PDB file of C-alpha atoms in Angstrom:
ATOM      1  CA  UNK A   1       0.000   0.000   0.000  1.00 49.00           C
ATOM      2  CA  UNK A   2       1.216   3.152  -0.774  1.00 49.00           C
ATOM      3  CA  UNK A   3       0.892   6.602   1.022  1.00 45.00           C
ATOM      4  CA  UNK A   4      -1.809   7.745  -1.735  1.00 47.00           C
ATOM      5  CA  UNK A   5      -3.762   5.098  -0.673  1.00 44.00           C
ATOM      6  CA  UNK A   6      -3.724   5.611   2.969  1.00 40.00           C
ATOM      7  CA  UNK A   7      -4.429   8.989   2.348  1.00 40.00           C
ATOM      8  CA  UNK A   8      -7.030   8.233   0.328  1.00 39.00           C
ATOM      9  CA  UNK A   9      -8.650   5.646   2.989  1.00 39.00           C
ATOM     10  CA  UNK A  10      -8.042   8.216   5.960  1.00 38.00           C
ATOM     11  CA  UNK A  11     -10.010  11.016   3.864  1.00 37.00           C
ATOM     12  CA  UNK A  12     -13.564   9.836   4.401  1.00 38.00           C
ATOM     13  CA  UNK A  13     -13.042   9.773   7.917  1.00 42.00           C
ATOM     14  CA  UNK A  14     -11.925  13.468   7.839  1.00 45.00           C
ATOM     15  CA  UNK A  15     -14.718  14.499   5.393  1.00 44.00           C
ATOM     16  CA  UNK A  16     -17.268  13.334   8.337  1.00 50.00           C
ATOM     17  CA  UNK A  17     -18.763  15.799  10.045  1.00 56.00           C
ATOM     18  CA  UNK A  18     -17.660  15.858  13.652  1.00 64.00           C
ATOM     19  CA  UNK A  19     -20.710  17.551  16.108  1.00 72.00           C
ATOM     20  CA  UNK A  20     -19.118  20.656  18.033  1.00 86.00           C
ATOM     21  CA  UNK A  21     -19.292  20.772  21.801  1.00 87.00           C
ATOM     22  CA  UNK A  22     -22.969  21.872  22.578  1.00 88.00           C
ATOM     23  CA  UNK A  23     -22.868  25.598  23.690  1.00 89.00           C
ATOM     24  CA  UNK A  24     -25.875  25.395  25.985  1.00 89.00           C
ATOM     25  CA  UNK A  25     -23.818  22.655  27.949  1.00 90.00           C
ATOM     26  CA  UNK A  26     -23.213  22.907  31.706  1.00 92.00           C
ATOM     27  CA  UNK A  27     -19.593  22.508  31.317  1.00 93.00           C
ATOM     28  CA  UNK A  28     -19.316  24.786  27.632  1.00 94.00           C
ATOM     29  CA  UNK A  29     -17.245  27.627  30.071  1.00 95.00           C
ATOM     30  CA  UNK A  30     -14.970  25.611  31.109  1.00 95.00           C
ATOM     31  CA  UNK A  31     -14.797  23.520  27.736  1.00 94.00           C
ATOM     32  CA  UNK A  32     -14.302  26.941  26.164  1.00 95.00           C
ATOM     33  CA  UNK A  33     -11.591  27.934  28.615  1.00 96.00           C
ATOM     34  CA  UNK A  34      -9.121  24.838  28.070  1.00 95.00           C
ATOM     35  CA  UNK A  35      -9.719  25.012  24.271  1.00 95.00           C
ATOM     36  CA  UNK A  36      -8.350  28.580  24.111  1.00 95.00           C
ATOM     37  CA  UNK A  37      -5.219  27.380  25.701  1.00 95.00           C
ATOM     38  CA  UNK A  38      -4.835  24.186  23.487  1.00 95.00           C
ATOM     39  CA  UNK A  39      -2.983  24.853  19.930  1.00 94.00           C
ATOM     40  CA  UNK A  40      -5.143  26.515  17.120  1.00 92.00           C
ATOM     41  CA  UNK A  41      -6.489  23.768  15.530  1.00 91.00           C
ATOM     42  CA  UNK A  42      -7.352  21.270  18.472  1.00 92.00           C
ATOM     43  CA  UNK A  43     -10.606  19.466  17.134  1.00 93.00           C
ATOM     44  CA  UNK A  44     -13.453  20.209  19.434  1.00 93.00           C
ATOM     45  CA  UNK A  45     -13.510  15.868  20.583  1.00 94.00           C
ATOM     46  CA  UNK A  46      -9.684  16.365  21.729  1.00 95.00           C
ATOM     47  CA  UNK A  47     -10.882  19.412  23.818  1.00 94.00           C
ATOM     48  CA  UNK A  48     -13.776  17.482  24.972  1.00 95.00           C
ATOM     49  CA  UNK A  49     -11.142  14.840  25.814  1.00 95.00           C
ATOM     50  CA  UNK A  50      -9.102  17.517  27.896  1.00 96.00           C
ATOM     51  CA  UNK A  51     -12.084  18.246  29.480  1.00 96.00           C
ATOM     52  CA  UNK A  52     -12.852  15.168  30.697  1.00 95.00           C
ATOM     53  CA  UNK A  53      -9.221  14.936  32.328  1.00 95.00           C
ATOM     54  CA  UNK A  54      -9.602  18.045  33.871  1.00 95.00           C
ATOM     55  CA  UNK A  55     -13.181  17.059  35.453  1.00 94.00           C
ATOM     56  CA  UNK A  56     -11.837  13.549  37.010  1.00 93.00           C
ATOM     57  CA  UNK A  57      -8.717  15.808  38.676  1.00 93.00           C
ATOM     58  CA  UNK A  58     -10.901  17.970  40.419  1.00 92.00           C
ATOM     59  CA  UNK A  59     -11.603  21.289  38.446  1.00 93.00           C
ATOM     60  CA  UNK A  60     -14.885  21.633  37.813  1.00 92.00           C
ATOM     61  CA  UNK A  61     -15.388  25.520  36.932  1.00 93.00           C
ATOM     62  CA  UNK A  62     -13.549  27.742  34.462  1.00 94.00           C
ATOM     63  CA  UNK A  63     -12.253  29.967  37.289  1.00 95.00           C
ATOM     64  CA  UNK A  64     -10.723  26.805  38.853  1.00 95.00           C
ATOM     65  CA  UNK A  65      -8.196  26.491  35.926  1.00 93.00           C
ATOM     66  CA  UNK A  66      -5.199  27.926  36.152  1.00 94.00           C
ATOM     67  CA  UNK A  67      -3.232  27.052  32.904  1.00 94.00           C
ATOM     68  CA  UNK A  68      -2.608  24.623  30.025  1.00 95.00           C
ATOM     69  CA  UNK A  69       1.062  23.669  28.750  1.00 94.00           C
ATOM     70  CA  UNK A  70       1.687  21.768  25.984  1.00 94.00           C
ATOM     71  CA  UNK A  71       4.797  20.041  26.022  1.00 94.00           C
ATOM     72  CA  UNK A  72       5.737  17.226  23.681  1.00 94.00           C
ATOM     73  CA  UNK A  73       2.032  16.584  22.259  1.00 93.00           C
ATOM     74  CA  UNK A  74       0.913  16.158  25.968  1.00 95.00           C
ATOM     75  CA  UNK A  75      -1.358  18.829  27.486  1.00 95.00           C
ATOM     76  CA  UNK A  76      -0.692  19.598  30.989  1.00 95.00           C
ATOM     77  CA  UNK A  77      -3.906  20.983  32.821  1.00 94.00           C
ATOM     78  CA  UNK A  78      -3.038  22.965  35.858  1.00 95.00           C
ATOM     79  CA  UNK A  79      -6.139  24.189  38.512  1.00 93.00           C
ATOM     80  CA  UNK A  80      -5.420  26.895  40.878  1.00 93.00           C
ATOM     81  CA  UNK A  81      -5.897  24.717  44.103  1.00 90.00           C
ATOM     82  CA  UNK A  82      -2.450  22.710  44.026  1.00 88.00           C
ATOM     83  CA  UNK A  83      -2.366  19.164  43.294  1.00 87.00           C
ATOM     84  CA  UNK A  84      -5.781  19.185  40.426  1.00 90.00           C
ATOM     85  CA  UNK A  85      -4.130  18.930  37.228  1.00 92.00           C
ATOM     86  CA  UNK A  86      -4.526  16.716  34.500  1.00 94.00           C
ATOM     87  CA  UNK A  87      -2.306  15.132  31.555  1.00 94.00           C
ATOM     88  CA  UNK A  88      -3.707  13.974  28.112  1.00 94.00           C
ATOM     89  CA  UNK A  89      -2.203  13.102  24.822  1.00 94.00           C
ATOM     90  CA  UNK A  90      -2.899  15.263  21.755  1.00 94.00           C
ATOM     91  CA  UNK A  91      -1.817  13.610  19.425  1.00 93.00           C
ATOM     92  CA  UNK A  92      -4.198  10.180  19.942  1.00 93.00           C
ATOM     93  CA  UNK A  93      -7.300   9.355  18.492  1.00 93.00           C
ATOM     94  CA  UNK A  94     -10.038  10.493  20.967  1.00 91.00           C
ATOM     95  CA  UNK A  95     -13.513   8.817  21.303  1.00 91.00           C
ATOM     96  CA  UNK A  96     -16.680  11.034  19.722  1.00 89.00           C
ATOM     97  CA  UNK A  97     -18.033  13.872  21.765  1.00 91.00           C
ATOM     98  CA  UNK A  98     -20.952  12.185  22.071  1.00 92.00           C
ATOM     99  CA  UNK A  99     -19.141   9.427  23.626  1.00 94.00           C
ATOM    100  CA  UNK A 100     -16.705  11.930  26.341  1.00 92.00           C
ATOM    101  CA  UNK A 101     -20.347  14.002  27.137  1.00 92.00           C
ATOM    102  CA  UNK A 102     -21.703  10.577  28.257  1.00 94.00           C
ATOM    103  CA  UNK A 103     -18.266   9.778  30.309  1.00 94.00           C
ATOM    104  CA  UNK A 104     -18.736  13.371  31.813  1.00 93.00           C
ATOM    105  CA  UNK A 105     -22.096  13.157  32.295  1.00 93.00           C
ATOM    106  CA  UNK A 106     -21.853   9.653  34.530  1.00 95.00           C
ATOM    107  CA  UNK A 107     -18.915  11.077  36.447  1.00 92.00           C
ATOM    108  CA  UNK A 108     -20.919  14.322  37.445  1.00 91.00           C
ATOM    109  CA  UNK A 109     -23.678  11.670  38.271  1.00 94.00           C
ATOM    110  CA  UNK A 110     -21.378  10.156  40.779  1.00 94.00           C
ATOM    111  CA  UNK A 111     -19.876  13.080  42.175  1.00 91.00           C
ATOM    112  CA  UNK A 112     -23.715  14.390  42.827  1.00 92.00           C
ATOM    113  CA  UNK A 113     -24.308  10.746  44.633  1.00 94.00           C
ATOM    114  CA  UNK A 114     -20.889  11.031  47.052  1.00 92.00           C
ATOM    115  CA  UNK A 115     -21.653  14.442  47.744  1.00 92.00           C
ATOM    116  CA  UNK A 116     -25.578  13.700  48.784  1.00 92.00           C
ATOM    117  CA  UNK A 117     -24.316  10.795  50.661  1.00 92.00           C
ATOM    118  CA  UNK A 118     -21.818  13.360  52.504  1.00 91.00           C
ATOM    119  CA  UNK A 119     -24.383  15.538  53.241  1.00 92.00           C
ATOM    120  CA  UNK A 120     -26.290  13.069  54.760  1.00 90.00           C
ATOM    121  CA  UNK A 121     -23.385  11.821  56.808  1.00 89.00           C
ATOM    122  CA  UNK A 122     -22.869  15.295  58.047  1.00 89.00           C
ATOM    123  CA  UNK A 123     -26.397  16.154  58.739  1.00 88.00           C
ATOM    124  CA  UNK A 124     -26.355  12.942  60.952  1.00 85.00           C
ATOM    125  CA  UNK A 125     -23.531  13.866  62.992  1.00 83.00           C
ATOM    126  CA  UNK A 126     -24.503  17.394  63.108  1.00 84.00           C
ATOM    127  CA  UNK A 127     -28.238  15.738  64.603  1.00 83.00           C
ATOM    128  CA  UNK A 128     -25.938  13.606  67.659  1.00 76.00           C
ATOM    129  CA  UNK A 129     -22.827  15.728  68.450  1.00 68.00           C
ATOM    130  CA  UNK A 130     -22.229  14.747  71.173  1.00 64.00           C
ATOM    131  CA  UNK A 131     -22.412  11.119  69.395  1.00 59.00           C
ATOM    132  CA  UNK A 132     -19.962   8.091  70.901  1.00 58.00           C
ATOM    133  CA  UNK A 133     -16.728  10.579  71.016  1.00 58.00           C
ATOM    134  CA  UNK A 134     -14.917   9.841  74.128  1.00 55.00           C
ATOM    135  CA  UNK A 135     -13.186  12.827  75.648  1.00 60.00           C
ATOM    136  CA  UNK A 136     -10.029  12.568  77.305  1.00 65.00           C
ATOM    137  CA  UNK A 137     -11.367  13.506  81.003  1.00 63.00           C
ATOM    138  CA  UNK A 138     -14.074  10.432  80.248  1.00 60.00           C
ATOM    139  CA  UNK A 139     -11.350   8.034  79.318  1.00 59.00           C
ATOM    140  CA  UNK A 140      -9.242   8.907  82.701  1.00 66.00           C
ATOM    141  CA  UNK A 141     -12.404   8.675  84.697  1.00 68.00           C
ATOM    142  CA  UNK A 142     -13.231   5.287  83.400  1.00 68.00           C
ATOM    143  CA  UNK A 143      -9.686   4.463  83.698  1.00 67.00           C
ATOM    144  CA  UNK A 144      -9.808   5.175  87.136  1.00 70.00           C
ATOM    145  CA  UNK A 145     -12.772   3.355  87.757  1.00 71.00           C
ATOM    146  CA  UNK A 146     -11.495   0.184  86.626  1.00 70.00           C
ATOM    147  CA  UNK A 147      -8.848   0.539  88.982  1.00 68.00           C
ATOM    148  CA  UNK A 148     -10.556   0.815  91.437  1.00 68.00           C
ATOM    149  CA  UNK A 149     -12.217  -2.571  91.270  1.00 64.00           C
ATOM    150  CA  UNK A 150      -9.928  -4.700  90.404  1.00 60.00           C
ATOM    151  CA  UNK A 151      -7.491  -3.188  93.178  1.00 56.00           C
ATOM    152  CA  UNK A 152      -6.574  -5.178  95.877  1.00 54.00           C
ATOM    153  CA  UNK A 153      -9.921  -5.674  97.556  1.00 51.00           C
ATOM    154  CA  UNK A 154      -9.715  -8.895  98.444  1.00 49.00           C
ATOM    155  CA  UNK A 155      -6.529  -8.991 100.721  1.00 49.00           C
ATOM    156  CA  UNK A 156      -5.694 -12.158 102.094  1.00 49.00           C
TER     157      UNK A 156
END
């Protein structure tokens, strides 16, 4: 096979029309905000890919990004609180929007679940403060206590 031909079989793939990253989307900001910082010419499913990235490391709003580096063909994703950044490949194939929006869509589903499950935690301990925590003057007390009866009592 020659390099006409797999030009020529890669072409119909590339003549496809690609959707674009919905603009009424819940995360279009911050989609909008990593693709400015990717390299003119980024298709929209690699910045939907980058996005992705981004949302499983923690930053979840535009203003929570702090940069994007490229360095060799690998974006680097940086949020302002330390330690959320993200690394993905650009030059990969990456799956269909369609397919990424879904993978976003169940991961914001999840976090929604932990954090409602959190909330319910807290709301629970916030209902018994006072709950089984054993203060320090309560442990010496007890302590005490159980030195008391199994002192020597029983002489002989």
């Amino acid at each position: 096979m020659n390099d006409e031909d797999r030009v020529e079989q890669a072409k119909p793939s590339q003549d496809v029309a690609q959707p674009a990253f919905p603009s009424d989307h819940r995360d279009y900001p911050l989609f909008s905000a990593i693709q400015a910082q990717l390299p003119r010419g980024t298709s929209d499913e690699k910045a939907a890919e980058v996005l992705h990235a981004v949302k499983e490391s923690g930053i979840e709003r535009a203003d929570q990004l702090r940069k994007v580096t490229i360095q060799d063909d690998v974006a680097f994703v940086f949020g302002k609180t330390p330690g959320f950044h993200s690394e993905t490949a650009l030059n990969t194939p990456s799956p269909g929007i369609n397919v990424t929006l879904q993978k976003t869509a169940e991961l914001d589903q999840q976090r929604t679940q932990e954090m409602a499950q959190f909330q319910r935690e807290r709301e629970e301990i916030d209902k018994n403060p006072a709950g089984p925590v054993m203060t320090l003057a309560a442990h010496s007390q007890q302590k005490m206590m159980a030195d008391a009866s199994s002192g020597d009592g029983g002489g002989g």
